[in-house]
Amino acid sequence: MERYWREIALVLAVKALVLALVWYAWFSSPEDKSLSDAGVAARMLSPNPKF
């Protein structure tokens, strides 16, 4: 029974590490200060949006 608890703890630790790496890679960077809600909406709703 103790073996299962060790495996569960290891899996949870690996998942936490992966989530931390994903957050750091994609979500930790600050957004561009020149972006604004109005500017993004105007670009997306324009006749020729450039993505």
Short mmCIF file of C-alpha atoms in Angstrom, two decimals:
data_model
loop_
_atom_site.label_atom_id
_atom_site.label_comp_id
_atom_site.label_asym_id
_atom_site.label_seq_id
_atom_site.Cartn_x
_atom_site.Cartn_y
_atom_site.Cartn_z
CA MET A 1 0.00 0.00 0.00
CA GLU A 2 2.86 2.37 0.75
CA ARG A 3 4.16 1.85 -2.78
CA TYR A 4 0.97 3.30 -4.25
CA TRP A 5 1.19 6.42 -2.10
CA ARG A 6 4.78 6.93 -3.23
CA GLU A 7 3.77 6.60 -6.90
CA ILE A 8 0.83 8.97 -6.44
CA ALA A 9 3.08 11.53 -4.75
CA LEU A 10 5.63 11.20 -7.56
CA VAL A 11 2.97 11.67 -10.25
CA LEU A 12 1.60 14.74 -8.46
CA ALA A 13 5.08 16.21 -8.13
CA VAL A 14 5.77 15.67 -11.84
CA LYS A 15 2.42 17.25 -12.76
CA ALA A 16 3.17 20.27 -10.58
CA LEU A 17 6.56 20.63 -12.24
CA VAL A 18 5.04 20.41 -15.73
CA LEU A 19 2.35 22.98 -14.84
CA ALA A 20 5.01 25.34 -13.49
CA LEU A 21 7.05 24.97 -16.69
CA VAL A 22 3.98 25.60 -18.87
CA TRP A 23 3.10 28.70 -16.86
CA TYR A 24 6.65 30.00 -17.09
CA ALA A 25 6.89 29.33 -20.84
CA TRP A 26 3.57 30.83 -21.94
CA PHE A 27 1.98 32.92 -19.22
CA SER A 28 4.68 34.58 -17.15
CA SER A 29 5.72 37.20 -19.70
CA PRO A 30 4.07 40.58 -19.26
CA GLU A 31 1.82 41.72 -22.03
CA ASP A 32 2.87 44.42 -24.43
CA LYS A 33 2.15 47.83 -22.89
CA SER A 34 1.14 49.28 -26.27
CA LEU A 35 -1.85 46.92 -26.47
CA SER A 36 -5.22 48.23 -25.37
CA ASP A 37 -8.71 46.80 -25.49
CA ALA A 38 -9.85 49.42 -27.98
CA GLY A 39 -6.84 48.87 -30.24
CA VAL A 40 -7.28 45.10 -30.30
CA ALA A 41 -11.02 45.40 -30.96
CA ALA A 42 -10.45 47.90 -33.77
CA ARG A 43 -7.88 45.60 -35.39
CA MET A 44 -10.08 42.51 -35.13
CA LEU A 45 -13.23 44.27 -36.39
CA SER A 46 -11.53 46.04 -39.29
CA PRO A 47 -12.35 44.89 -42.83
CA ASN A 48 -8.83 43.47 -43.31
CA PRO A 49 -7.65 42.11 -39.96
CA LYS A 50 -3.99 41.12 -39.95
CA PHE A 51 -3.36 38.24 -37.57
#
